mmCIF file of C-alpha atoms and ligand atoms in Angstrom:
data_model
loop_
_atom_site.group_PDB
_atom_site.id
_atom_site.type_symbol
_atom_site.label_atom_id
_atom_site.label_comp_id
_atom_site.label_asym_id
_atom_site.label_seq_id
_atom_site.Cartn_x
_atom_site.Cartn_y
_atom_site.Cartn_z
ATOM 1 C CA MET A 1 -215.134 100.737 -89.500
ATOM 2 C CA GLN A 2 -215.521 103.501 -86.759
ATOM 3 C CA SER A 3 -217.181 107.330 -87.090
ATOM 4 C CA THR A 4 -214.418 109.736 -88.193
ATOM 5 C CA VAL A 5 -212.637 111.733 -85.888
ATOM 6 C CA ILE A 6 -210.187 114.494 -86.609
ATOM 7 C CA ALA A 7 -207.650 115.176 -83.699
ATOM 8 C CA PRO A 8 -205.710 118.397 -83.819
ATOM 9 C CA SER A 9 -202.748 117.664 -81.613
ATOM 10 C CA ILE A 10 -202.212 120.774 -79.697
ATOM 11 C CA LEU A 11 -198.665 120.279 -79.859
ATOM 12 C CA SER A 12 -198.461 122.864 -82.422
ATOM 13 C CA ALA A 13 -201.325 125.076 -80.709
ATOM 14 C CA ASN A 14 -200.400 128.499 -79.343
ATOM 15 C CA PHE A 15 -198.980 127.909 -75.665
ATOM 16 C CA ALA A 16 -199.351 130.848 -74.665
ATOM 17 C CA LYS A 17 -203.215 130.102 -74.139
ATOM 18 C CA LEU A 18 -204.509 127.075 -74.868
ATOM 19 C CA GLY A 19 -207.636 127.305 -73.407
ATOM 20 C CA GLU A 20 -208.870 129.662 -75.902
ATOM 21 C CA GLU A 21 -206.670 127.810 -78.517
ATOM 22 C CA VAL A 22 -208.266 124.358 -77.577
ATOM 23 C CA ASP A 23 -212.024 126.534 -77.455
ATOM 24 C CA ASN A 24 -211.895 127.742 -81.026
ATOM 25 C CA VAL A 25 -210.303 124.733 -82.656
ATOM 26 C CA LEU A 26 -213.869 122.687 -81.052
ATOM 27 C CA ARG A 27 -215.868 124.995 -82.487
ATOM 28 C CA ALA A 28 -214.095 124.624 -85.676
ATOM 29 C CA GLY A 29 -215.417 121.045 -85.293
ATOM 30 C CA ALA A 30 -212.959 119.595 -84.057
ATOM 31 C CA ASP A 31 -213.976 115.974 -82.497
ATOM 32 C CA TRP A 32 -211.060 115.508 -80.261
ATOM 33 C CA VAL A 33 -207.975 116.910 -78.189
ATOM 34 C CA HIS A 34 -205.281 115.205 -79.104
ATOM 35 C CA PHE A 35 -202.372 115.764 -75.962
ATOM 36 C CA ASP A 36 -199.244 114.975 -76.290
ATOM 37 C CA VAL A 37 -196.719 113.993 -73.237
ATOM 38 C CA MET A 38 -193.125 113.929 -73.829
ATOM 39 C CA ASP A 39 -190.819 113.091 -70.760
ATOM 40 C CA ASN A 40 -187.163 113.949 -72.679
ATOM 41 C CA HIS A 41 -186.110 110.655 -72.276
ATOM 42 C CA TYR A 42 -188.419 107.758 -74.157
ATOM 43 C CA VAL A 43 -188.730 111.032 -76.758
ATOM 44 C CA PRO A 44 -185.913 113.606 -76.981
ATOM 45 C CA ASN A 45 -188.444 116.511 -76.460
ATOM 46 C CA LEU A 46 -190.278 117.768 -72.916
ATOM 47 C CA THR A 47 -194.264 118.528 -73.194
ATOM 48 C CA ILE A 48 -197.479 118.693 -70.788
ATOM 49 C CA GLY A 49 -198.356 116.610 -67.792
ATOM 50 C CA PRO A 50 -201.907 115.988 -65.893
ATOM 51 C CA LEU A 51 -202.080 119.484 -64.526
ATOM 52 C CA VAL A 52 -202.304 121.003 -68.223
ATOM 53 C CA CYS A 53 -204.778 118.187 -68.898
ATOM 54 C CA GLU A 54 -206.655 118.745 -66.055
ATOM 55 C CA ALA A 55 -206.766 122.581 -66.249
ATOM 56 C CA LEU A 56 -208.399 122.473 -70.325
ATOM 57 C CA ARG A 57 -211.214 120.500 -67.676
ATOM 58 C CA LYS A 58 -211.595 123.327 -65.594
ATOM 59 C CA HIS A 59 -211.787 125.494 -68.073
ATOM 60 C CA GLY A 60 -214.894 123.766 -69.393
ATOM 61 C CA VAL A 61 -213.208 121.110 -72.431
ATOM 62 C CA THR A 62 -215.543 118.761 -72.353
ATOM 63 C CA ALA A 63 -214.591 116.573 -75.647
ATOM 64 C CA PRO A 64 -212.674 113.841 -75.526
ATOM 65 C CA ILE A 65 -209.628 114.067 -74.268
ATOM 66 C CA ASP A 66 -206.713 111.578 -75.942
ATOM 67 C CA VAL A 67 -203.271 112.022 -74.158
ATOM 68 C CA HIS A 68 -200.393 109.936 -76.363
ATOM 69 C CA LEU A 69 -197.776 108.890 -73.423
ATOM 70 C CA MET A 70 -194.022 109.079 -75.392
ATOM 71 C CA VAL A 71 -193.163 108.343 -71.364
ATOM 72 C CA GLU A 72 -190.339 105.692 -69.507
ATOM 73 C CA PRO A 73 -191.995 104.147 -67.240
ATOM 74 C CA VAL A 74 -195.569 104.262 -68.315
ATOM 75 C CA ASP A 75 -197.452 102.969 -65.265
ATOM 76 C CA ARG A 76 -196.280 105.855 -62.671
ATOM 77 C CA ILE A 77 -198.589 108.602 -64.434
ATOM 78 C CA VAL A 78 -201.174 106.410 -65.289
ATOM 79 C CA PRO A 79 -203.248 106.933 -62.714
ATOM 80 C CA ASP A 80 -202.290 111.129 -62.384
ATOM 81 C CA PHE A 81 -204.103 110.733 -65.911
ATOM 82 C CA ALA A 82 -206.613 109.349 -65.322
ATOM 83 C CA LYS A 83 -208.128 111.590 -61.963
ATOM 84 C CA ALA A 84 -207.136 114.613 -64.420
ATOM 85 C CA GLY A 85 -209.976 113.555 -66.933
ATOM 86 C CA ALA A 86 -207.731 111.833 -70.237
ATOM 87 C CA THR A 87 -210.909 109.935 -71.860
ATOM 88 C CA MET A 88 -208.522 107.744 -73.557
ATOM 89 C CA ILE A 89 -204.824 106.542 -72.621
ATOM 90 C CA THR A 90 -202.537 105.814 -75.135
ATOM 91 C CA PHE A 91 -198.565 104.446 -74.789
ATOM 92 C CA HIS A 92 -196.077 102.933 -76.593
ATOM 93 C CA PRO A 93 -195.130 98.735 -76.121
ATOM 94 C CA GLU A 94 -191.264 99.455 -75.392
ATOM 95 C CA ALA A 95 -191.570 101.959 -73.043
ATOM 96 C CA SER A 96 -194.199 99.280 -70.894
ATOM 97 C CA ARG A 97 -191.661 95.990 -68.936
ATOM 98 C CA HIS A 98 -195.860 94.625 -68.288
ATOM 99 C CA VAL A 99 -197.887 95.943 -71.581
ATOM 100 C CA HIS A 100 -200.900 93.966 -71.260
ATOM 101 C CA ARG A 101 -200.779 94.888 -66.936
ATOM 102 C CA THR A 102 -200.584 98.733 -68.706
ATOM 103 C CA VAL A 103 -204.175 98.287 -70.479
ATOM 104 C CA GLN A 104 -205.693 96.606 -67.644
ATOM 105 C CA LEU A 105 -204.789 99.312 -65.695
ATOM 106 C CA ILE A 106 -205.667 102.165 -68.093
ATOM 107 C CA LYS A 107 -208.963 100.146 -68.374
ATOM 108 C CA SER A 108 -209.244 99.541 -64.508
ATOM 109 C CA LEU A 109 -209.085 103.281 -63.893
ATOM 110 C CA GLY A 110 -212.758 103.828 -66.634
ATOM 111 C CA CYS A 111 -210.408 105.285 -69.202
ATOM 112 C CA GLN A 112 -210.359 103.959 -73.096
ATOM 113 C CA ALA A 113 -206.678 101.602 -73.785
ATOM 114 C CA GLY A 114 -204.745 101.817 -76.924
ATOM 115 C CA LEU A 115 -201.675 100.859 -77.898
ATOM 116 C CA VAL A 116 -198.812 103.325 -79.797
ATOM 117 C CA LEU A 117 -196.840 101.312 -82.805
ATOM 118 C CA ASN A 118 -193.946 103.337 -84.179
ATOM 119 C CA PRO A 119 -192.778 103.554 -87.412
ATOM 120 C CA ALA A 120 -190.583 100.635 -87.162
ATOM 121 C CA THR A 121 -192.459 98.275 -85.112
ATOM 122 C CA PRO A 122 -193.933 95.528 -85.936
ATOM 123 C CA VAL A 123 -197.934 94.635 -86.381
ATOM 124 C CA GLU A 124 -196.967 91.398 -84.337
ATOM 125 C CA VAL A 125 -196.933 93.503 -80.918
ATOM 126 C CA LEU A 126 -200.826 93.166 -81.597
ATOM 127 C CA ASP A 127 -200.443 89.517 -81.343
ATOM 128 C CA TYR A 128 -202.293 88.312 -77.635
ATOM 129 C CA VAL A 129 -203.577 92.330 -77.090
ATOM 130 C CA LEU A 130 -205.737 94.061 -79.526
ATOM 131 C CA GLU A 131 -208.689 92.265 -78.314
ATOM 132 C CA GLU A 132 -208.005 94.414 -75.168
ATOM 133 C CA LEU A 133 -207.623 97.831 -76.732
ATOM 134 C CA ASP A 134 -210.035 99.610 -77.834
ATOM 135 C CA MET A 135 -208.009 101.921 -79.874
ATOM 136 C CA VAL A 136 -204.516 101.362 -81.766
ATOM 137 C CA LEU A 137 -202.417 104.434 -82.790
ATOM 138 C CA LEU A 138 -200.194 103.994 -85.803
ATOM 139 C CA MET A 139 -197.139 106.882 -85.575
ATOM 140 C CA SER A 140 -196.444 108.142 -89.324
ATOM 141 C CA VAL A 141 -193.097 109.828 -87.866
ATOM 142 C CA ASN A 142 -190.961 109.180 -84.952
ATOM 143 C CA PRO A 143 -192.610 110.372 -82.591
ATOM 144 C CA GLY A 144 -191.197 113.082 -80.624
ATOM 145 C CA PHE A 145 -192.069 116.700 -82.435
ATOM 146 C CA GLY A 146 -194.344 118.096 -84.832
ATOM 147 C CA GLY A 147 -194.130 119.283 -88.702
ATOM 148 C CA GLN A 148 -192.089 116.301 -89.557
ATOM 149 C CA ALA A 149 -193.130 114.586 -92.922
ATOM 150 C CA PHE A 150 -195.744 111.712 -93.551
ATOM 151 C CA ILE A 151 -193.318 108.420 -94.328
ATOM 152 C CA PRO A 152 -195.105 106.120 -96.718
ATOM 153 C CA SER A 153 -194.418 102.699 -95.004
ATOM 154 C CA ALA A 154 -197.564 104.089 -92.377
ATOM 155 C CA LEU A 155 -199.982 103.003 -95.178
ATOM 156 C CA THR A 156 -198.889 99.625 -95.879
ATOM 157 C CA LYS A 157 -198.981 99.166 -92.274
ATOM 158 C CA LEU A 158 -202.784 100.755 -91.860
ATOM 159 C CA ARG A 159 -203.669 98.011 -94.356
ATOM 160 C CA ALA A 160 -202.438 95.297 -91.895
ATOM 161 C CA VAL A 161 -203.489 96.589 -89.112
ATOM 162 C CA ARG A 162 -207.663 97.346 -90.393
ATOM 163 C CA GLU A 163 -207.637 93.849 -91.241
ATOM 164 C CA ARG A 164 -206.762 92.214 -88.315
ATOM 165 C CA ILE A 165 -209.126 94.841 -86.764
ATOM 166 C CA ASP A 166 -212.102 93.959 -88.770
ATOM 167 C CA ASN A 167 -211.184 89.853 -88.171
ATOM 168 C CA SER A 168 -211.634 90.767 -84.241
ATOM 169 C CA GLY A 169 -214.982 91.881 -85.212
ATOM 170 C CA LYS A 170 -214.159 94.281 -82.387
ATOM 171 C CA ALA A 171 -215.145 98.099 -82.410
ATOM 172 C CA ILE A 172 -211.590 99.589 -82.244
ATOM 173 C CA ARG A 173 -210.341 102.600 -83.254
ATOM 174 C CA LEU A 174 -207.273 102.865 -86.382
ATOM 175 C CA GLU A 175 -205.594 106.183 -85.395
ATOM 176 C CA ILE A 176 -202.955 107.702 -87.504
ATOM 177 C CA ASP A 177 -200.531 110.903 -86.611
ATOM 178 C CA GLY A 178 -197.983 112.656 -88.255
ATOM 179 C CA GLY A 179 -197.837 114.284 -91.173
ATOM 180 C CA VAL A 180 -201.395 114.112 -91.805
ATOM 181 C CA LYS A 181 -202.985 117.137 -93.855
ATOM 182 C CA PRO A 182 -205.881 117.766 -96.104
ATOM 183 C CA ASP A 183 -203.969 116.342 -99.490
ATOM 184 C CA ASN A 184 -202.935 113.132 -97.688
ATOM 185 C CA ILE A 185 -205.845 112.760 -95.404
ATOM 186 C CA ALA A 186 -207.666 110.332 -98.238
ATOM 187 C CA GLU A 187 -205.642 107.845 -99.545
ATOM 188 C CA ILE A 188 -204.215 107.898 -95.206
ATOM 189 C CA ALA A 189 -208.340 107.211 -95.002
ATOM 190 C CA ALA A 190 -208.663 104.165 -97.801
ATOM 191 C CA ALA A 191 -205.828 102.567 -96.381
ATOM 192 C CA GLY A 192 -208.080 102.203 -92.974
ATOM 193 C CA ALA A 193 -207.775 105.073 -90.753
ATOM 194 C CA ASP A 194 -210.609 106.107 -88.811
ATOM 195 C CA THR A 195 -209.161 108.269 -86.551
ATOM 196 C CA PHE A 196 -206.943 110.945 -87.438
ATOM 197 C CA VAL A 197 -204.545 113.145 -85.965
ATOM 198 C CA ALA A 198 -202.774 116.534 -86.688
ATOM 199 C CA GLY A 199 -200.732 119.288 -85.579
ATOM 200 C CA SER A 200 -199.162 121.310 -88.208
ATOM 201 C CA ALA A 201 -201.487 121.339 -90.178
ATOM 202 C CA ILE A 202 -204.385 122.590 -88.648
ATOM 203 C CA PHE A 203 -202.828 125.351 -85.621
ATOM 204 C CA GLY A 204 -200.223 126.049 -88.425
ATOM 205 C CA GLN A 205 -203.311 127.687 -90.355
ATOM 206 C CA PRO A 206 -205.673 131.075 -89.838
ATOM 207 C CA ASP A 207 -208.644 128.836 -90.402
ATOM 208 C CA TYR A 208 -208.926 126.229 -88.285
ATOM 209 C CA ALA A 209 -212.454 125.620 -89.449
ATOM 210 C CA ASP A 210 -211.329 125.745 -92.796
ATOM 211 C CA VAL A 211 -208.785 122.769 -92.696
ATOM 212 C CA VAL A 212 -211.022 120.603 -90.217
ATOM 213 C CA ARG A 213 -213.999 121.206 -93.286
ATOM 214 C CA ARG A 214 -211.180 119.748 -96.298
ATOM 215 C CA MET A 215 -210.136 116.593 -93.794
ATOM 216 C CA LYS A 216 -213.605 115.887 -93.401
ATOM 217 C CA ASP A 217 -214.789 116.256 -96.364
ATOM 218 C CA ALA A 218 -211.396 113.721 -97.944
ATOM 219 C CA VAL A 219 -212.223 111.642 -95.385
ATOM 220 C CA ALA A 220 -216.366 111.395 -96.275
ATOM 221 C CA ALA A 221 -215.453 111.045 -100.165
ATOM 222 C CA THR A 222 -213.440 108.009 -99.777
ATOM 223 C CA ARG A 223 -215.996 106.087 -97.638
ATOM 224 C CA ARG A 224 -218.682 106.693 -100.482
HETATM 225 C C1 DX5 B 301 -195.174 113.400 -82.592
HETATM 226 C C2 DX5 B 301 -196.438 113.682 -82.097
HETATM 227 C C3 DX5 B 301 -197.493 113.838 -82.719
HETATM 228 C C4 DX5 B 301 -197.718 115.620 -83.451
HETATM 229 C C5 DX5 B 301 -198.037 115.424 -85.181
HETATM 230 O O1 DX5 B 301 -194.222 113.146 -81.550
HETATM 231 O O2 DX5 B 301 -197.431 112.451 -81.759
HETATM 232 O O3 DX5 B 301 -199.426 114.337 -82.783
HETATM 233 O O4 DX5 B 301 -197.659 116.613 -82.500
HETATM 234 O O5 DX5 B 301 -197.674 116.642 -85.797
HETATM 235 P P1 DX5 B 301 -197.940 116.849 -86.621
HETATM 236 O O6 DX5 B 301 -199.336 116.643 -87.508
HETATM 237 O O7 DX5 B 301 -197.353 117.999 -86.654
HETATM 238 O O8 DX5 B 301 -197.311 115.474 -87.398
HETATM 239 ZN ZN1 ZN B 302 -199.201 111.729 -80.602
#
């Protein structure tokens, strides 16, 4: 099991003052910045691209930037994000014609690579590629929007992927994204996640530090 990471999704931040929002949430104890890229094609919403990632780096953000690509095709945009300062790049296998090639492309550009499984995507998609990955991201909502409810079957899937990662013996992170809140994070952690994305649960509250602390405390309690 890897160290606990809280990765606020800036999708729910105030985009009119994004630099300040990111500074504040990192100062509040968050570990990474989760950066949701949507293309109005693979998912029915349109968000931010490499320019905004680069702008955060120029603003002085040094924390890992966890780029979640919900775009199709994938490969065309990967080098742009590597150049813009992405730390890790995750993508959906359905959106790439050649999954193994995309993983190699991301790693060849010096970024960590991860595969994202939608709620109905079977875990078998990890066969033959898991050991190449730095991270597996399980969606606990259908991708496209913040503020949706956690889909309970993600817990069963977390346990299945946890077992695969443990059997691999590799230091692969298991990230969960969608509907994560202080009051359900303990059971999500107990099911095997070590990396937690939360958008509306953090940015929807006035005191980011309080939410991040409650999340970390709840995870820590399951590790004792
Ligand atoms: C959904 C995104 C998520 C989303 C999470 O497509 O990948 O990162 O912002 O938002 P919450 O935490 O509000 O469910
Ligand atoms: Zn995301």
